[in-house]
mmCIF file with all atom_site columns, N, CA and C in Angstrom:
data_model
loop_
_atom_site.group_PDB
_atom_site.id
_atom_site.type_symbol
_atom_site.label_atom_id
_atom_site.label_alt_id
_atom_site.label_comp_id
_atom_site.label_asym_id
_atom_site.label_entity_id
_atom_site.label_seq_id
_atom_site.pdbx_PDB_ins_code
_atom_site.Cartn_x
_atom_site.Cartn_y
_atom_site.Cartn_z
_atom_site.occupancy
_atom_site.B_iso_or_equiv
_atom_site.pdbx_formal_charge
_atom_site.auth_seq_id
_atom_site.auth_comp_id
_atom_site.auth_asym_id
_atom_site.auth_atom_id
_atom_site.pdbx_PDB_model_num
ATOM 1  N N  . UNK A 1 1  ? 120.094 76.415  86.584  1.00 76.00 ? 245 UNK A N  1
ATOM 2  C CA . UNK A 1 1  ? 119.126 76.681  87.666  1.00 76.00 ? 245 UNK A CA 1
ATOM 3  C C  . UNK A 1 1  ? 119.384 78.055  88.283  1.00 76.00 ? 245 UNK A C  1
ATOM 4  N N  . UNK A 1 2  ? 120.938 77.970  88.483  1.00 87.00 ? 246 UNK A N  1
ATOM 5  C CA . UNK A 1 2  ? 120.889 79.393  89.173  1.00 87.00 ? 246 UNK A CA 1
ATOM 6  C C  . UNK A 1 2  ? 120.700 80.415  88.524  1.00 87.00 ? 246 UNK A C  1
ATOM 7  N N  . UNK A 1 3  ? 120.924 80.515  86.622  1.00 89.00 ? 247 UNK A N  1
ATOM 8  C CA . UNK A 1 3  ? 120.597 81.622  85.729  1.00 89.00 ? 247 UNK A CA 1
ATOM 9  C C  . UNK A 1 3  ? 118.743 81.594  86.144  1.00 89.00 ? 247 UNK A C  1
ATOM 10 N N  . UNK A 1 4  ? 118.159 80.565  86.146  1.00 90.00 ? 248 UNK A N  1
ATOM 11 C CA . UNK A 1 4  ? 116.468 80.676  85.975  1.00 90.00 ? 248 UNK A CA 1
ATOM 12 C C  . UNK A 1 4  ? 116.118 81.446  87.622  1.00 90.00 ? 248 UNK A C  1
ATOM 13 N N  . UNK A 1 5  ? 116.845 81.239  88.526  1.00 87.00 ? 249 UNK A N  1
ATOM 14 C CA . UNK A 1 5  ? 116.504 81.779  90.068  1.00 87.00 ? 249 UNK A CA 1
ATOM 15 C C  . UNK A 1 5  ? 116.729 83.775  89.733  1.00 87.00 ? 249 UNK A C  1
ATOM 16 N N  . UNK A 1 6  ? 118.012 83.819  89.136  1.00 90.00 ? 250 UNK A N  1
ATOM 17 C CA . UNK A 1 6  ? 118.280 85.217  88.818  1.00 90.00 ? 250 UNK A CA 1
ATOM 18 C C  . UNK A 1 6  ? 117.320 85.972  88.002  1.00 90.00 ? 250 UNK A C  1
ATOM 19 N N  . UNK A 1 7  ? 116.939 85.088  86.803  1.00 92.00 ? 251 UNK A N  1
ATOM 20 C CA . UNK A 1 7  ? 116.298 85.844  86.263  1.00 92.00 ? 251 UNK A CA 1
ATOM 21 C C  . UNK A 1 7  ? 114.496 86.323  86.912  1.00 92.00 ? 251 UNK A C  1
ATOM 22 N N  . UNK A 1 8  ? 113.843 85.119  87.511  1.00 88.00 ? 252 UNK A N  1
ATOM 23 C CA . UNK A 1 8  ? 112.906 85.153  88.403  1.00 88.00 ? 252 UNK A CA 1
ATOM 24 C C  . UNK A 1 8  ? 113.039 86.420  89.286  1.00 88.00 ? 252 UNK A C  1
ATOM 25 N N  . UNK A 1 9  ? 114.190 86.319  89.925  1.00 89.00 ? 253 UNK A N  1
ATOM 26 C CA . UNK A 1 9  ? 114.655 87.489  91.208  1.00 89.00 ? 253 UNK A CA 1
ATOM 27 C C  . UNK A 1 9  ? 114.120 88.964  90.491  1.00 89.00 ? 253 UNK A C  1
ATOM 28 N N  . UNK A 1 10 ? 114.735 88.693  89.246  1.00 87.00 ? 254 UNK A N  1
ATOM 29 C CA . UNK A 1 10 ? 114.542 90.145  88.305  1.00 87.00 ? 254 UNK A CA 1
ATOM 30 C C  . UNK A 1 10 ? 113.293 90.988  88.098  1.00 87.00 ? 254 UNK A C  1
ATOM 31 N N  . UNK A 1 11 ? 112.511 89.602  87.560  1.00 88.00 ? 255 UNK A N  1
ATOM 32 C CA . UNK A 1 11 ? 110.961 89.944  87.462  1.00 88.00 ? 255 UNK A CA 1
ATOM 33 C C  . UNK A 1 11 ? 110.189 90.287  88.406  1.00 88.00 ? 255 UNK A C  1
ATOM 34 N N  . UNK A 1 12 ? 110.610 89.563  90.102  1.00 85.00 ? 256 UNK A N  1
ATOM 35 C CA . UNK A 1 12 ? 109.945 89.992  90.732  1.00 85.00 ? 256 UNK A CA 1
ATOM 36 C C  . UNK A 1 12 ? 110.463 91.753  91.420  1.00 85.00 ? 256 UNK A C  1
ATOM 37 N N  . UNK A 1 13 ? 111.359 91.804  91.056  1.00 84.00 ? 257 UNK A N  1
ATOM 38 C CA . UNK A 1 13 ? 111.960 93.422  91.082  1.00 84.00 ? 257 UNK A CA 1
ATOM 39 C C  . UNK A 1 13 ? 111.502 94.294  90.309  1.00 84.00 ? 257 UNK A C  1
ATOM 40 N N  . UNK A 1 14 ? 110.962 93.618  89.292  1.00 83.00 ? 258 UNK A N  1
ATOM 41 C CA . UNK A 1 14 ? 110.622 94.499  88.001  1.00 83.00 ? 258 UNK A CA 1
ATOM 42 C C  . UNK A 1 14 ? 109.075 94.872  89.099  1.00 83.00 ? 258 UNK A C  1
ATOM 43 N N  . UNK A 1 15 ? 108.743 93.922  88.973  1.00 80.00 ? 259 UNK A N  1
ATOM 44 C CA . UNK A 1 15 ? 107.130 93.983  89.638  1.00 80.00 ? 259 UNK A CA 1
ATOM 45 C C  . UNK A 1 15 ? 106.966 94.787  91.115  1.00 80.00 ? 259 UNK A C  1
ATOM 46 N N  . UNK A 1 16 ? 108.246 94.561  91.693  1.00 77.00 ? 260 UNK A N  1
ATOM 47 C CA . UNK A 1 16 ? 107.433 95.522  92.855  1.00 77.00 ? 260 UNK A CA 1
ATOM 48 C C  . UNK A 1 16 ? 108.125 97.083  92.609  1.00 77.00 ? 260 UNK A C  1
ATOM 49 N N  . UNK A 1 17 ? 109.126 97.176  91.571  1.00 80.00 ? 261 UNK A N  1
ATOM 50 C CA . UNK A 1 17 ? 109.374 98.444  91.255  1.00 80.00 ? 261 UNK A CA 1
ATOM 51 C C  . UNK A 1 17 ? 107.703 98.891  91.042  1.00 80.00 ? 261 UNK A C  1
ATOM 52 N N  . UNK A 1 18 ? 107.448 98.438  89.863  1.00 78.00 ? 262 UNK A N  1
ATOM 53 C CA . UNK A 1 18 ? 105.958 98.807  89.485  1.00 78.00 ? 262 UNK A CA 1
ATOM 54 C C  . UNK A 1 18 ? 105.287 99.245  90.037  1.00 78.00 ? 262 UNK A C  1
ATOM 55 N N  . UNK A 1 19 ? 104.744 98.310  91.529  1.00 77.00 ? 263 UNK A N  1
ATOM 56 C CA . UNK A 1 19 ? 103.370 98.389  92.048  1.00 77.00 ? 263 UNK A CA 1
ATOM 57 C C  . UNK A 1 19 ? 104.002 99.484  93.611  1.00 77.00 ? 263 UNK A C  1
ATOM 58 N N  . UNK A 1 20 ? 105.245 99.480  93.660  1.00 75.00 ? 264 UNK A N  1
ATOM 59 C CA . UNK A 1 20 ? 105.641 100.677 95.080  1.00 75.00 ? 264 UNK A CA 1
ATOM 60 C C  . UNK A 1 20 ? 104.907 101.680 95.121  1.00 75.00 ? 264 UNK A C  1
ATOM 61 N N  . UNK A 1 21 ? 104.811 102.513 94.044  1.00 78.00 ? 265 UNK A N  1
ATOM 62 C CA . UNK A 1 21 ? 104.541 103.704 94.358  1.00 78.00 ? 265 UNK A CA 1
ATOM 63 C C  . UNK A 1 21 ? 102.802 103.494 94.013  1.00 78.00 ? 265 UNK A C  1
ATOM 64 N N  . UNK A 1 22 ? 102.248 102.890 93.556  1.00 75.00 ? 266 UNK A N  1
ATOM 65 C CA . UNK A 1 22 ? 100.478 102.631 93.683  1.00 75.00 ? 266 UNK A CA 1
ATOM 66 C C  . UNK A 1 22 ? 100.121 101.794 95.292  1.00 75.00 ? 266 UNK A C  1
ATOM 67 N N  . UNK A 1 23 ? 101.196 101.485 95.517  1.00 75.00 ? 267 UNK A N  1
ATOM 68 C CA . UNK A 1 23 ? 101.226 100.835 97.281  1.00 75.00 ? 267 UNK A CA 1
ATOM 69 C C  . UNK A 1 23 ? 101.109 102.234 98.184  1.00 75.00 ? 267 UNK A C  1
ATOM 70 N N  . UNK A 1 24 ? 102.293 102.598 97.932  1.00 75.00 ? 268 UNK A N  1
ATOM 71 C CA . UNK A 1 24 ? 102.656 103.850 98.912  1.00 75.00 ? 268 UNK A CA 1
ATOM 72 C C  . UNK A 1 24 ? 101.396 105.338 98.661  1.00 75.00 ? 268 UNK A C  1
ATOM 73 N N  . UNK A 1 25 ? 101.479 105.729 97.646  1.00 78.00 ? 269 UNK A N  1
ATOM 74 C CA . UNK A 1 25 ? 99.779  106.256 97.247  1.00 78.00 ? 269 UNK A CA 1
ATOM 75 C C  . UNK A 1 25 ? 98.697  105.940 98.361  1.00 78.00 ? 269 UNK A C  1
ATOM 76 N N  . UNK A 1 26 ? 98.253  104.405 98.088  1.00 78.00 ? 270 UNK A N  1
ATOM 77 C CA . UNK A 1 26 ? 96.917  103.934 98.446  1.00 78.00 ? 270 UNK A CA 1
ATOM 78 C C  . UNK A 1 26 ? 97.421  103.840 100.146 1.00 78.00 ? 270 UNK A C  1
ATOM 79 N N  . UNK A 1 27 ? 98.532  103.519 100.729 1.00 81.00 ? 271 UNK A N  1
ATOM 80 C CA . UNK A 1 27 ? 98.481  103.693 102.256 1.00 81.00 ? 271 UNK A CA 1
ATOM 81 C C  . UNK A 1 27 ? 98.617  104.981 102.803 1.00 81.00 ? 271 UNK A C  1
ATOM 82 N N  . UNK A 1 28 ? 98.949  106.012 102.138 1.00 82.00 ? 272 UNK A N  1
ATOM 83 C CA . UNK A 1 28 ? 98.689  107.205 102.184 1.00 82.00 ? 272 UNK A CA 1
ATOM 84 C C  . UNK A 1 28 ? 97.681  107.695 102.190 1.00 82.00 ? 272 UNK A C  1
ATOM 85 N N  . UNK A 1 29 ? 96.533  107.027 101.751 1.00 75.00 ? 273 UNK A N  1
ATOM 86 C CA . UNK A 1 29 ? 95.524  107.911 101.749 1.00 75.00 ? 273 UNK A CA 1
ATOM 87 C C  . UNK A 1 29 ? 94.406  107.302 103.040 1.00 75.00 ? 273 UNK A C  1
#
């Protein structure tokens, strides 16, 4: 369980690595 929580944690890191800088962009403008 706790390997499946870590790896979850990951993806959602992966994902807001991703979408930060199309966030930070669009409140910028």
């Amino acid at each position: 369980l706790e390997l499946q929580l870590k790896s979850i944690k990951g993806s959602v890191d992966l994902l807001s690595q991703k979408f930060e800088t199309p966030v930070i962009y669009l409140n910028s403008l």
